[in-house]
């Protein structure tokens, strides 16, 4: 079994660490949008992205959400590959969890409660669903924030930043 040599990172300055935070937040938000779209829209049929019109408009809105999610995943993976090649993923996990939780909180607070474009479910008391959805989103977001604070204190090479 032969091992492939690892090429050195490209010459030139490394991207700022915050770039890996943003790129991975994009991936996290797109991944959570995919989970929402696949599980709650397609498999469970609990709602569409926009439920305040006909079912045709609801399906169209689901298609647009799916398109945005796929574009986010594709763009995010290309950007992630560039950062990986440059060995500049200092804030990757933090960004992923911030994106996952950020999407979920935005959906739960803005889409469900403020704009009322849809609810998690219809025909039932949604209080428990809201607490579970927003609580899980807050936990993911707080985990991402804690990881970001931890990663921010570390400079490349394992030294603590001044």
Tab-separated table of C-alpha atoms in Angstrom:
chain	number	residue	atom	x	y	z
A	1	UNK	CA	0.000	0.000	0.000
A	2	UNK	CA	1.587	3.272	-1.091
A	3	UNK	CA	0.888	6.602	0.506
A	4	UNK	CA	0.470	9.647	-1.634
A	5	UNK	CA	2.685	12.624	-0.717
A	6	UNK	CA	0.811	15.657	0.558
A	7	UNK	CA	1.557	18.733	-1.563
A	8	UNK	CA	2.496	21.932	0.235
A	9	UNK	CA	-0.156	24.643	0.515
A	10	UNK	CA	-0.248	27.145	-2.357
A	11	UNK	CA	2.165	30.050	-2.154
A	12	UNK	CA	0.874	33.414	-1.077
A	13	UNK	CA	-1.075	34.626	1.913
A	14	UNK	CA	-3.630	32.329	3.501
A	15	UNK	CA	-7.246	33.476	3.461
A	16	UNK	CA	-8.414	35.076	6.683
A	17	UNK	CA	-9.762	32.522	9.191
A	18	UNK	CA	-13.180	34.169	9.073
A	19	UNK	CA	-13.522	32.963	5.489
A	20	UNK	CA	-13.715	29.346	6.654
A	21	UNK	CA	-16.373	30.438	9.158
A	22	UNK	CA	-18.492	32.020	6.390
A	23	UNK	CA	-18.002	29.192	3.882
A	24	UNK	CA	-18.908	26.510	6.395
A	25	UNK	CA	-21.870	28.554	7.673
A	26	UNK	CA	-23.149	28.555	4.083
A	27	UNK	CA	-22.738	24.766	3.981
A	28	UNK	CA	-24.489	24.388	7.342
A	29	UNK	CA	-27.451	26.555	6.344
A	30	UNK	CA	-27.791	24.720	3.027
A	31	UNK	CA	-27.588	21.331	4.762
A	32	UNK	CA	-30.286	22.292	7.281
A	33	UNK	CA	-32.449	23.616	4.454
A	34	UNK	CA	-32.032	20.213	2.775
A	35	UNK	CA	-33.080	18.399	5.965
A	36	UNK	CA	-36.115	20.678	6.325
A	37	UNK	CA	-37.070	20.303	2.669
A	38	UNK	CA	-36.620	16.532	2.502
A	39	UNK	CA	-38.027	15.533	5.889
A	40	UNK	CA	-40.791	18.042	6.626
A	41	UNK	CA	-41.859	19.051	3.113
A	42	UNK	CA	-41.431	15.864	1.095
A	43	UNK	CA	-41.503	12.861	3.442
A	44	UNK	CA	-43.885	14.002	6.174
A	45	UNK	CA	-45.937	16.454	4.031
A	46	UNK	CA	-46.312	18.752	7.060
A	47	UNK	CA	-45.966	21.999	5.146
A	48	UNK	CA	-44.606	23.802	2.092
A	49	UNK	CA	-42.177	26.682	2.225
A	50	UNK	CA	-45.066	29.045	1.452
A	51	UNK	CA	-48.471	27.823	2.627
A	52	UNK	CA	-50.542	30.977	2.289
A	53	UNK	CA	-51.731	30.252	-1.250
A	54	UNK	CA	-52.631	27.268	-3.426
A	55	UNK	CA	-50.868	23.921	-3.253
A	56	UNK	CA	-49.330	24.709	-6.651
A	57	UNK	CA	-47.715	27.850	-5.257
A	58	UNK	CA	-46.602	25.812	-2.244
A	59	UNK	CA	-44.898	23.270	-4.502
A	60	UNK	CA	-43.285	26.075	-6.502
A	61	UNK	CA	-41.945	27.623	-3.298
A	62	UNK	CA	-40.536	24.229	-2.253
A	63	UNK	CA	-38.794	23.970	-5.619
A	64	UNK	CA	-37.275	27.429	-5.212
A	65	UNK	CA	-36.078	26.565	-1.690
A	66	UNK	CA	-34.596	23.327	-3.019
A	67	UNK	CA	-32.834	25.246	-5.814
A	68	UNK	CA	-31.348	27.756	-3.356
A	69	UNK	CA	-30.237	24.932	-1.052
A	70	UNK	CA	-28.531	23.059	-3.896
A	71	UNK	CA	-26.796	26.217	-5.130
A	72	UNK	CA	-25.594	26.853	-1.571
A	73	UNK	CA	-24.250	23.310	-1.272
A	74	UNK	CA	-22.463	23.375	-4.636
A	75	UNK	CA	-20.944	26.828	-4.122
A	76	UNK	CA	-20.056	25.963	-0.540
A	77	UNK	CA	-18.280	22.748	-1.504
A	78	UNK	CA	-16.211	24.516	-4.173
A	79	UNK	CA	-15.217	27.200	-1.675
A	80	UNK	CA	-14.549	24.548	0.979
A	81	UNK	CA	-12.292	22.622	-1.421
A	82	UNK	CA	-10.255	25.778	-2.034
A	83	UNK	CA	-9.893	26.418	1.696
A	84	UNK	CA	-8.952	22.790	2.315
A	85	UNK	CA	-6.304	22.957	-0.414
A	86	UNK	CA	-4.889	26.059	1.279
A	87	UNK	CA	-5.120	24.397	4.714
A	88	UNK	CA	-7.204	27.332	5.948
A	89	UNK	CA	-10.091	25.655	7.762
A	90	UNK	CA	-9.495	27.129	11.217
A	91	UNK	CA	-13.175	27.896	11.861
A	92	UNK	CA	-14.816	25.143	9.807
A	93	UNK	CA	-16.715	23.332	12.577
A	94	UNK	CA	-17.798	26.599	14.151
A	95	UNK	CA	-19.162	27.826	10.824
A	96	UNK	CA	-20.976	24.561	10.125
A	97	UNK	CA	-22.825	24.633	13.464
A	98	UNK	CA	-23.541	28.372	13.199
A	99	UNK	CA	-25.079	27.756	9.768
A	100	UNK	CA	-27.137	24.769	10.918
A	101	UNK	CA	-28.511	26.611	13.944
A	102	UNK	CA	-28.831	29.944	12.171
A	103	UNK	CA	-31.032	28.477	9.447
A	104	UNK	CA	-33.197	26.674	11.979
A	105	UNK	CA	-33.629	29.747	14.179
A	106	UNK	CA	-34.369	31.984	11.190
A	107	UNK	CA	-36.957	29.503	9.933
A	108	UNK	CA	-38.526	29.027	13.355
A	109	UNK	CA	-38.644	32.670	14.401
A	110	UNK	CA	-38.919	34.662	11.171
A	111	UNK	CA	-40.731	32.242	8.811
A	112	UNK	CA	-42.984	30.567	11.390
A	113	UNK	CA	-43.779	33.381	13.817
A	114	UNK	CA	-43.077	36.785	12.261
A	115	UNK	CA	-43.922	36.268	8.582
A	116	UNK	CA	-46.167	33.234	9.113
A	117	UNK	CA	-45.311	31.831	5.674
A	118	UNK	CA	-45.816	28.349	7.146
A	119	UNK	CA	-46.050	26.456	10.423
A	120	UNK	CA	-44.237	23.257	11.319
A	121	UNK	CA	-47.550	21.356	11.285
A	122	UNK	CA	-51.192	22.108	10.884
A	123	UNK	CA	-54.183	20.835	12.818
A	124	UNK	CA	-52.232	20.316	16.059
A	125	UNK	CA	-50.939	22.458	18.906
A	126	UNK	CA	-47.543	23.603	17.567
A	127	UNK	CA	-46.138	24.782	20.907
A	128	UNK	CA	-44.085	21.633	21.503
A	129	UNK	CA	-42.897	21.568	17.910
A	130	UNK	CA	-41.840	25.230	18.114
A	131	UNK	CA	-39.920	24.670	21.357
A	132	UNK	CA	-38.181	21.581	19.942
A	133	UNK	CA	-37.324	23.256	16.600
A	134	UNK	CA	-36.108	26.537	18.084
A	135	UNK	CA	-34.414	24.844	21.051
A	136	UNK	CA	-32.446	22.539	18.756
A	137	UNK	CA	-31.564	25.515	16.549
A	138	UNK	CA	-30.378	27.530	19.562
A	139	UNK	CA	-28.276	24.592	20.796
A	140	UNK	CA	-26.616	24.195	17.391
A	141	UNK	CA	-26.011	27.935	17.126
A	142	UNK	CA	-24.550	28.188	20.647
A	143	UNK	CA	-22.266	25.227	19.957
A	144	UNK	CA	-21.045	27.011	16.817
A	145	UNK	CA	-20.500	30.235	18.761
A	146	UNK	CA	-18.502	28.401	21.444
A	147	UNK	CA	-16.368	26.698	18.796
A	148	UNK	CA	-15.805	30.061	17.073
A	149	UNK	CA	-14.612	31.671	20.304
A	150	UNK	CA	-12.309	28.724	20.954
A	151	UNK	CA	-10.895	28.734	17.406
A	152	UNK	CA	-10.456	32.512	17.453
A	153	UNK	CA	-8.000	32.257	20.326
A	154	UNK	CA	-5.746	29.955	18.345
A	155	UNK	CA	-3.332	31.217	15.717
A	156	UNK	CA	-1.955	28.945	12.956
A	157	UNK	CA	0.654	26.569	14.353
A	158	UNK	CA	-1.177	26.056	17.662
A	159	UNK	CA	-0.013	29.301	19.304
A	160	UNK	CA	-2.450	31.434	21.235
A	161	UNK	CA	-3.217	34.715	19.506
A	162	UNK	CA	-2.323	37.924	21.312
